């Protein structure tokens, strides 16, 4: 099978990190096709960035694949992508939170900027039972600095340790695709499961494809009603 793993921001080096995390867990019969969005923000750290990332996501899911991963913790454009993708679409926050809820009593999210904490809470409300997400904590390291800041890994792990104590949680969810490579070291140091949403989403999409499950086209996720689109979007939308 072929899984298209989409980095919704336009930073190639981050796509490489995402690709490595997805390939590390993909099964022997799975081809991971990691792609960088062709248009939009260099990183996604606000509602504005999320909105401007969606056209690139929709263009990326328009290409055929057996399944798709949206490798951005805000799960931008997830519902719209499900209306047009040829296979199941899973967001990394969705996958990470579900996985975390299955291996512990309550998880804490460690994310980047404080301004994105509300989004993580909103997604937890959508995806998991009340109380499953015990808290969301921000390290206030910008997304693109995670890769270049030599102290980032330690800051994230120290914050995760604080979160476990403060929240009384027993699992950590990494709140950014750019933190994927911290998961193993964090789990070894903290002694708890640390969930990287890129890996979780890759395995979950593989499982859905193996189960023969695709997004239902009855009602909400049916293909969008045909209509005229004008302006720049006319090139990227279905007519
Ligand atoms: O929402 C965030 O802070 C993280 C999110 N932004 C991004 O460009 N890739 C991500 O995973």
PDB file of C-alpha atoms and ligand atoms in Angstrom:
ATOM      1  CA  UNK A   1       0.000   0.000   0.000  1.00  0.00           C
ATOM      2  CA  UNK A   2       1.002   3.636  -0.425  1.00  0.00           C
ATOM      3  CA  UNK A   3       0.534   6.161   2.381  1.00  0.00           C
ATOM      4  CA  UNK A   4       0.915   9.832   1.516  1.00  0.00           C
ATOM      5  CA  UNK A   5       2.338  11.632   4.566  1.00  0.00           C
ATOM      6  CA  UNK A   6       1.756  15.346   4.119  1.00  0.00           C
ATOM      7  CA  UNK A   7       3.693  18.105   5.828  1.00  0.00           C
ATOM      8  CA  UNK A   8       1.170  20.959   5.609  1.00  0.00           C
ATOM      9  CA  UNK A   9       3.861  23.605   6.072  1.00  0.00           C
ATOM     10  CA  UNK A  10       6.357  24.380   3.322  1.00  0.00           C
ATOM     11  CA  UNK A  11       9.600  23.544   5.163  1.00  0.00           C
ATOM     12  CA  UNK A  12      11.385  20.648   3.440  1.00  0.00           C
ATOM     13  CA  UNK A  13      13.709  19.879   6.364  1.00  0.00           C
ATOM     14  CA  UNK A  14      10.680  19.295   8.579  1.00  0.00           C
ATOM     15  CA  UNK A  15       9.234  16.968   5.950  1.00  0.00           C
ATOM     16  CA  UNK A  16      12.453  14.955   6.173  1.00  0.00           C
ATOM     17  CA  UNK A  17      11.992  14.534   9.949  1.00  0.00           C
ATOM     18  CA  UNK A  18       8.368  13.542   9.392  1.00  0.00           C
ATOM     19  CA  UNK A  19       9.332  11.059   6.681  1.00  0.00           C
ATOM     20  CA  UNK A  20      11.916   9.403   8.950  1.00  0.00           C
ATOM     21  CA  UNK A  21       9.361   8.973  11.734  1.00  0.00           C
ATOM     22  CA  UNK A  22       6.748   7.516   9.373  1.00  0.00           C
ATOM     23  CA  UNK A  23       9.176   5.165   7.638  1.00  0.00           C
ATOM     24  CA  UNK A  24      10.454   3.885  10.994  1.00  0.00           C
ATOM     25  CA  UNK A  25       7.046   2.363  11.815  1.00  0.00           C
ATOM     26  CA  UNK A  26       5.551   1.616   8.387  1.00  0.00           C
ATOM     27  CA  UNK A  27       5.030  -2.062   7.667  1.00  0.00           C
ATOM     28  CA  UNK A  28       7.061  -4.007   5.064  1.00  0.00           C
ATOM     29  CA  UNK A  29       4.349  -3.689   2.437  1.00  0.00           C
ATOM     30  CA  UNK A  30       3.849   0.036   2.882  1.00  0.00           C
ATOM     31  CA  UNK A  31       5.409   2.732   0.724  1.00  0.00           C
ATOM     32  CA  UNK A  32       5.615   6.041   2.587  1.00  0.00           C
ATOM     33  CA  UNK A  33       5.394   8.993   0.228  1.00  0.00           C
ATOM     34  CA  UNK A  34       6.288  12.083   2.244  1.00  0.00           C
ATOM     35  CA  UNK A  35       5.361  15.372   0.611  1.00  0.00           C
ATOM     36  CA  UNK A  36       5.779  19.027   1.492  1.00  0.00           C
ATOM     37  CA  UNK A  37       2.848  21.339   0.838  1.00  0.00           C
ATOM     38  CA  UNK A  38       3.386  23.285  -2.363  1.00  0.00           C
ATOM     39  CA  UNK A  39       1.924  26.501  -0.978  1.00  0.00           C
ATOM     40  CA  UNK A  40       1.288  28.160   2.371  1.00  0.00           C
ATOM     41  CA  UNK A  41       3.197  29.083   5.552  1.00  0.00           C
ATOM     42  CA  UNK A  42       6.724  27.923   6.417  1.00  0.00           C
ATOM     43  CA  UNK A  43       5.292  26.791   9.753  1.00  0.00           C
ATOM     44  CA  UNK A  44       1.790  26.652  11.259  1.00  0.00           C
ATOM     45  CA  UNK A  45       1.502  28.485  14.584  1.00  0.00           C
ATOM     46  CA  UNK A  46      -1.791  30.376  14.417  1.00  0.00           C
ATOM     47  CA  UNK A  47      -5.355  30.147  13.078  1.00  0.00           C
ATOM     48  CA  UNK A  48      -4.228  32.383  10.203  1.00  0.00           C
ATOM     49  CA  UNK A  49      -1.415  29.933   9.325  1.00  0.00           C
ATOM     50  CA  UNK A  50      -3.832  27.003   9.554  1.00  0.00           C
ATOM     51  CA  UNK A  51      -6.285  28.659   7.169  1.00  0.00           C
ATOM     52  CA  UNK A  52      -3.551  29.427   4.637  1.00  0.00           C
ATOM     53  CA  UNK A  53      -2.233  25.845   4.879  1.00  0.00           C
ATOM     54  CA  UNK A  54      -5.506  24.237   3.802  1.00  0.00           C
ATOM     55  CA  UNK A  55      -5.342  24.845  -0.013  1.00  0.00           C
ATOM     56  CA  UNK A  56      -1.936  23.125  -0.111  1.00  0.00           C
ATOM     57  CA  UNK A  57      -3.302  20.221   1.920  1.00  0.00           C
ATOM     58  CA  UNK A  58      -6.268  19.813  -0.418  1.00  0.00           C
ATOM     59  CA  UNK A  59      -3.950  19.823  -3.420  1.00  0.00           C
ATOM     60  CA  UNK A  60      -1.796  17.150  -1.743  1.00  0.00           C
ATOM     61  CA  UNK A  61      -4.712  14.828  -0.907  1.00  0.00           C
ATOM     62  CA  UNK A  62      -6.036  15.162  -4.463  1.00  0.00           C
ATOM     63  CA  UNK A  63      -3.166  12.900  -5.555  1.00  0.00           C
ATOM     64  CA  UNK A  64      -4.158   9.217  -5.350  1.00  0.00           C
ATOM     65  CA  UNK A  65      -2.942   7.071  -2.424  1.00  0.00           C
ATOM     66  CA  UNK A  66      -4.310   4.291  -0.234  1.00  0.00           C
ATOM     67  CA  UNK A  67      -4.298   6.542   2.828  1.00  0.00           C
ATOM     68  CA  UNK A  68      -3.165   9.951   4.047  1.00  0.00           C
ATOM     69  CA  UNK A  69      -1.535  11.444   7.141  1.00  0.00           C
ATOM     70  CA  UNK A  70      -1.878  15.162   7.933  1.00  0.00           C
ATOM     71  CA  UNK A  71       1.412  15.743   9.749  1.00  0.00           C
ATOM     72  CA  UNK A  72       0.601  18.937  11.635  1.00  0.00           C
ATOM     73  CA  UNK A  73      -0.637  18.900  15.223  1.00  0.00           C
ATOM     74  CA  UNK A  74      -3.512  21.260  14.547  1.00  0.00           C
ATOM     75  CA  UNK A  75      -4.983  18.674  12.123  1.00  0.00           C
ATOM     76  CA  UNK A  76      -5.660  21.518   9.650  1.00  0.00           C
ATOM     77  CA  UNK A  77      -8.193  20.868   6.905  1.00  0.00           C
ATOM     78  CA  UNK A  78      -8.906  17.341   8.166  1.00  0.00           C
ATOM     79  CA  UNK A  79     -12.636  17.339   7.440  1.00  0.00           C
ATOM     80  CA  UNK A  80     -12.233  19.013   4.030  1.00  0.00           C
ATOM     81  CA  UNK A  81      -9.499  16.525   3.112  1.00  0.00           C
ATOM     82  CA  UNK A  82     -11.823  13.648   3.957  1.00  0.00           C
ATOM     83  CA  UNK A  83     -14.353  14.924   1.419  1.00  0.00           C
ATOM     84  CA  UNK A  84     -11.882  14.703  -1.482  1.00  0.00           C
ATOM     85  CA  UNK A  85      -9.231  12.076  -0.565  1.00  0.00           C
ATOM     86  CA  UNK A  86      -9.294   8.624  -2.190  1.00  0.00           C
ATOM     87  CA  UNK A  87      -8.467   6.875   1.102  1.00  0.00           C
ATOM     88  CA  UNK A  88      -8.730   7.402   4.874  1.00  0.00           C
ATOM     89  CA  UNK A  89      -7.199  10.618   6.264  1.00  0.00           C
ATOM     90  CA  UNK A  90      -5.828  10.798   9.818  1.00  0.00           C
ATOM     91  CA  UNK A  91      -4.421  13.829  11.605  1.00  0.00           C
ATOM     92  CA  UNK A  92      -1.427  13.443  13.919  1.00  0.00           C
ATOM     93  CA  UNK A  93      -3.207  15.005  16.877  1.00  0.00           C
ATOM     94  CA  UNK A  94      -6.170  12.688  16.354  1.00  0.00           C
ATOM     95  CA  UNK A  95      -3.948   9.603  16.168  1.00  0.00           C
ATOM     96  CA  UNK A  96      -1.723  10.623  19.078  1.00  0.00           C
ATOM     97  CA  UNK A  97      -4.622  11.399  21.398  1.00  0.00           C
ATOM     98  CA  UNK A  98      -6.448   8.175  20.622  1.00  0.00           C
ATOM     99  CA  UNK A  99      -3.265   6.151  21.106  1.00  0.00           C
ATOM    100  CA  UNK A 100      -2.466   7.966  24.368  1.00  0.00           C
ATOM    101  CA  UNK A 101      -5.967   7.309  25.694  1.00  0.00           C
ATOM    102  CA  UNK A 102      -5.467   3.588  25.026  1.00  0.00           C
ATOM    103  CA  UNK A 103      -2.217   3.276  26.990  1.00  0.00           C
ATOM    104  CA  UNK A 104      -2.911   5.416  30.049  1.00  0.00           C
ATOM    105  CA  UNK A 105      -5.460   6.975  32.356  1.00  0.00           C
ATOM    106  CA  UNK A 106      -4.761  10.562  31.354  1.00  0.00           C
ATOM    107  CA  UNK A 107      -2.303  12.251  29.038  1.00  0.00           C
ATOM    108  CA  UNK A 108      -0.599  15.633  28.892  1.00  0.00           C
ATOM    109  CA  UNK A 109       0.212  17.432  25.662  1.00  0.00           C
ATOM    110  CA  UNK A 110       3.547  19.222  25.291  1.00  0.00           C
ATOM    111  CA  UNK A 111       3.349  21.668  22.418  1.00  0.00           C
ATOM    112  CA  UNK A 112       5.175  24.671  20.945  1.00  0.00           C
ATOM    113  CA  UNK A 113       3.686  28.154  21.346  1.00  0.00           C
ATOM    114  CA  UNK A 114       1.255  28.993  24.157  1.00  0.00           C
ATOM    115  CA  UNK A 115      -1.167  30.435  21.617  1.00  0.00           C
ATOM    116  CA  UNK A 116      -1.772  26.935  20.187  1.00  0.00           C
ATOM    117  CA  UNK A 117      -2.841  25.401  23.538  1.00  0.00           C
ATOM    118  CA  UNK A 118      -6.504  26.226  22.966  1.00  0.00           C
ATOM    119  CA  UNK A 119      -6.503  24.335  19.692  1.00  0.00           C
ATOM    120  CA  UNK A 120      -5.056  21.269  21.411  1.00  0.00           C
ATOM    121  CA  UNK A 121      -7.801  21.435  24.048  1.00  0.00           C
ATOM    122  CA  UNK A 122     -10.443  21.780  21.319  1.00  0.00           C
ATOM    123  CA  UNK A 123      -9.096  18.738  19.485  1.00  0.00           C
ATOM    124  CA  UNK A 124      -9.012  16.701  22.703  1.00  0.00           C
ATOM    125  CA  UNK A 125     -12.662  17.608  23.295  1.00  0.00           C
ATOM    126  CA  UNK A 126     -13.457  16.342  19.804  1.00  0.00           C
ATOM    127  CA  UNK A 127     -11.374  13.170  19.905  1.00  0.00           C
ATOM    128  CA  UNK A 128     -11.278  11.700  23.418  1.00  0.00           C
ATOM    129  CA  UNK A 129     -13.422  11.261  26.528  1.00  0.00           C
ATOM    130  CA  UNK A 130     -13.631  14.081  29.064  1.00  0.00           C
ATOM    131  CA  UNK A 131     -10.712  13.891  31.462  1.00  0.00           C
ATOM    132  CA  UNK A 132      -8.483  11.919  29.092  1.00  0.00           C
ATOM    133  CA  UNK A 133      -6.483  15.060  28.332  1.00  0.00           C
ATOM    134  CA  UNK A 134      -5.266  16.286  31.727  1.00  0.00           C
ATOM    135  CA  UNK A 135      -3.394  19.373  30.471  1.00  0.00           C
ATOM    136  CA  UNK A 136      -1.634  21.158  27.617  1.00  0.00           C
ATOM    137  CA  UNK A 137       1.773  22.785  28.179  1.00  0.00           C
ATOM    138  CA  UNK A 138       3.802  24.984  25.829  1.00  0.00           C
ATOM    139  CA  UNK A 139       7.597  25.130  25.655  1.00  0.00           C
ATOM    140  CA  UNK A 140       7.340  28.384  23.664  1.00  0.00           C
ATOM    141  CA  UNK A 141       9.919  27.247  21.170  1.00  0.00           C
ATOM    142  CA  UNK A 142       8.869  28.200  17.629  1.00  0.00           C
ATOM    143  CA  UNK A 143       8.140  25.248  15.355  1.00  0.00           C
ATOM    144  CA  UNK A 144      11.107  25.839  13.069  1.00  0.00           C
ATOM    145  CA  UNK A 145      13.466  26.398  16.021  1.00  0.00           C
ATOM    146  CA  UNK A 146      12.874  22.872  17.323  1.00  0.00           C
ATOM    147  CA  UNK A 147      15.219  21.536  14.681  1.00  0.00           C
ATOM    148  CA  UNK A 148      17.976  24.115  15.220  1.00  0.00           C
ATOM    149  CA  UNK A 149      17.857  24.841  18.954  1.00  0.00           C
ATOM    150  CA  UNK A 150      20.351  22.469  20.659  1.00  0.00           C
ATOM    151  CA  UNK A 151      18.469  22.865  23.930  1.00  0.00           C
ATOM    152  CA  UNK A 152      15.040  22.082  22.481  1.00  0.00           C
ATOM    153  CA  UNK A 153      15.023  18.361  23.264  1.00  0.00           C
ATOM    154  CA  UNK A 154      15.942  18.957  26.923  1.00  0.00           C
ATOM    155  CA  UNK A 155      13.367  21.757  27.258  1.00  0.00           C
ATOM    156  CA  UNK A 156      10.634  19.537  25.851  1.00  0.00           C
ATOM    157  CA  UNK A 157      11.555  16.604  28.097  1.00  0.00           C
ATOM    158  CA  UNK A 158      11.800  18.825  31.195  1.00  0.00           C
ATOM    159  CA  UNK A 159       8.393  20.309  30.401  1.00  0.00           C
ATOM    160  CA  UNK A 160       6.962  16.820  29.903  1.00  0.00           C
ATOM    161  CA  UNK A 161       8.298  15.825  33.352  1.00  0.00           C
ATOM    162  CA  UNK A 162       6.634  18.900  34.854  1.00  0.00           C
ATOM    163  CA  UNK A 163       3.391  18.111  33.024  1.00  0.00           C
ATOM    164  CA  UNK A 164       3.262  14.558  34.404  1.00  0.00           C
ATOM    165  CA  UNK A 165       3.644  15.897  37.949  1.00  0.00           C
ATOM    166  CA  UNK A 166       1.361  18.914  37.548  1.00  0.00           C
ATOM    167  CA  UNK A 167      -1.454  17.049  35.740  1.00  0.00           C
ATOM    168  CA  UNK A 168      -1.163  13.657  37.445  1.00  0.00           C
ATOM    169  CA  UNK A 169      -1.008  12.195  33.937  1.00  0.00           C
ATOM    170  CA  UNK A 170       0.716   8.977  32.858  1.00  0.00           C
ATOM    171  CA  UNK A 171       1.266   9.506  29.145  1.00  0.00           C
ATOM    172  CA  UNK A 172       2.804  12.339  27.081  1.00  0.00           C
ATOM    173  CA  UNK A 173       1.622  13.455  23.653  1.00  0.00           C
ATOM    174  CA  UNK A 174       4.133  15.456  21.613  1.00  0.00           C
ATOM    175  CA  UNK A 175       2.251  18.435  20.210  1.00  0.00           C
ATOM    176  CA  UNK A 176       4.262  19.076  17.055  1.00  0.00           C
ATOM    177  CA  UNK A 177       5.423  17.004  14.101  1.00  0.00           C
ATOM    178  CA  UNK A 178       8.814  18.611  14.625  1.00  0.00           C
ATOM    179  CA  UNK A 179       9.128  16.865  18.015  1.00  0.00           C
ATOM    180  CA  UNK A 180       8.828  13.375  16.477  1.00  0.00           C
ATOM    181  CA  UNK A 181      12.488  12.546  16.952  1.00  0.00           C
ATOM    182  CA  UNK A 182      12.282  13.361  20.702  1.00  0.00           C
ATOM    183  CA  UNK A 183       9.800  10.574  21.484  1.00  0.00           C
ATOM    184  CA  UNK A 184      12.171   7.671  22.167  1.00  0.00           C
ATOM    185  CA  UNK A 185      14.574   9.669  24.344  1.00  0.00           C
ATOM    186  CA  UNK A 186      11.714  11.273  26.259  1.00  0.00           C
ATOM    187  CA  UNK A 187      10.056   7.913  26.950  1.00  0.00           C
ATOM    188  CA  UNK A 188      13.338   6.376  28.097  1.00  0.00           C
ATOM    189  CA  UNK A 189      14.058   9.295  30.432  1.00  0.00           C
ATOM    190  CA  UNK A 190      10.538   9.743  31.826  1.00  0.00           C
ATOM    191  CA  UNK A 191       9.537   6.092  32.041  1.00  0.00           C
ATOM    192  CA  UNK A 192       6.119   6.692  30.461  1.00  0.00           C
ATOM    193  CA  UNK A 193       4.710   6.244  26.953  1.00  0.00           C
ATOM    194  CA  UNK A 194       5.497   9.296  24.798  1.00  0.00           C
ATOM    195  CA  UNK A 195       3.349   9.417  21.669  1.00  0.00           C
ATOM    196  CA  UNK A 196       4.640  10.871  18.406  1.00  0.00           C
ATOM    197  CA  UNK A 197       1.577  11.612  16.298  1.00  0.00           C
ATOM    198  CA  UNK A 198       3.413  11.065  12.999  1.00  0.00           C
ATOM    199  CA  UNK A 199       4.187   7.452  13.888  1.00  0.00           C
ATOM    200  CA  UNK A 200       0.761   6.896  15.444  1.00  0.00           C
ATOM    201  CA  UNK A 201      -1.056   8.297  12.411  1.00  0.00           C
ATOM    202  CA  UNK A 202       1.054   6.276   9.964  1.00  0.00           C
ATOM    203  CA  UNK A 203       0.271   2.994  11.728  1.00  0.00           C
ATOM    204  CA  UNK A 204      -3.391   3.928  12.186  1.00  0.00           C
ATOM    205  CA  UNK A 205      -3.868   4.754   8.513  1.00  0.00           C
ATOM    206  CA  UNK A 206      -2.142   1.477   7.577  1.00  0.00           C
ATOM    207  CA  UNK A 207      -4.581  -0.350   9.879  1.00  0.00           C
ATOM    208  CA  UNK A 208      -7.613   1.366   8.383  1.00  0.00           C
ATOM    209  CA  UNK A 209      -6.456   0.442   4.872  1.00  0.00           C
ATOM    210  CA  UNK A 210      -5.846  -3.163   5.977  1.00  0.00           C
ATOM    211  CA  UNK A 211      -9.345  -3.252   7.437  1.00  0.00           C
ATOM    212  CA  UNK A 212     -10.686  -2.104   4.079  1.00  0.00           C
ATOM    213  CA  UNK A 213     -12.091   1.033   5.711  1.00  0.00           C
ATOM    214  CA  UNK A 214     -12.390   4.253   3.731  1.00  0.00           C
ATOM    215  CA  UNK A 215     -14.099   7.499   4.700  1.00  0.00           C
ATOM    216  CA  UNK A 216     -17.859   7.140   4.310  1.00  0.00           C
ATOM    217  CA  UNK A 217     -19.297   9.187   1.439  1.00  0.00           C
ATOM    218  CA  UNK A 218     -22.763   9.163   2.916  1.00  0.00           C
ATOM    219  CA  UNK A 219     -23.767  12.699   3.963  1.00  0.00           C
ATOM    220  CA  UNK A 220     -21.085  14.772   5.670  1.00  0.00           C
ATOM    221  CA  UNK A 221     -17.945  13.488   3.918  1.00  0.00           C
ATOM    222  CA  UNK A 222     -19.528  13.072   0.480  1.00  0.00           C
ATOM    223  CA  UNK A 223     -17.605  14.835  -2.330  1.00  0.00           C
ATOM    224  CA  UNK A 224     -18.354  18.592  -2.265  1.00  0.00           C
ATOM    225  CA  UNK A 225     -21.297  19.745  -4.396  1.00  0.00           C
ATOM    226  CA  UNK A 226     -19.995  20.935  -7.834  1.00  0.00           C
ATOM    227  CA  UNK A 227     -19.774  24.727  -8.128  1.00  0.00           C
ATOM    228  CA  UNK A 228     -17.698  27.525  -9.608  1.00  0.00           C
ATOM    229  CA  UNK A 229     -14.595  28.669  -7.720  1.00  0.00           C
ATOM    230  CA  UNK A 230     -12.931  31.906  -8.757  1.00  0.00           C
ATOM    231  CA  UNK A 231      -9.609  33.653  -8.158  1.00  0.00           C
ATOM    232  CA  UNK A 232      -6.377  31.853  -7.272  1.00  0.00           C
ATOM    233  CA  UNK A 233      -8.291  28.903  -5.865  1.00  0.00           C
ATOM    234  CA  UNK A 234      -9.813  28.138  -9.250  1.00  0.00           C
ATOM    235  CA  UNK A 235      -6.606  26.266 -10.100  1.00  0.00           C
ATOM    236  CA  UNK A 236      -6.743  24.059  -7.017  1.00  0.00           C
ATOM    237  CA  UNK A 237     -10.405  23.258  -6.643  1.00  0.00           C
ATOM    238  CA  UNK A 238     -12.805  20.788  -8.189  1.00  0.00           C
ATOM    239  CA  UNK A 239     -15.200  22.288 -10.682  1.00  0.00           C
TER     240      UNK A 239
HETATM  241  O1  LIG B   1       0.724  23.489  15.954  1.00  0.00           O
HETATM  242  C1  LIG B   1       1.930  23.448  16.180  1.00  0.00           C
HETATM  243  O2  LIG B   1       2.525  24.172  16.979  1.00  0.00           O
HETATM  244  C2  LIG B   1       2.756  22.422  15.507  1.00  0.00           C
HETATM  245  C3  LIG B   1       2.389  22.317  14.060  1.00  0.00           C
HETATM  246  N1  LIG B   1       2.822  23.443  13.246  1.00  0.00           N
HETATM  247  C4  LIG B   1       3.557  23.002  12.202  1.00  0.00           C
HETATM  248  O3  LIG B   1       4.034  23.704  11.307  1.00  0.00           O
HETATM  249  N2  LIG B   1       3.685  21.654  12.299  1.00  0.00           N
HETATM  250  C5  LIG B   1       3.081  21.178  13.389  1.00  0.00           C
HETATM  251  O4  LIG B   1       3.030  20.013  13.803  1.00  0.00           O
END
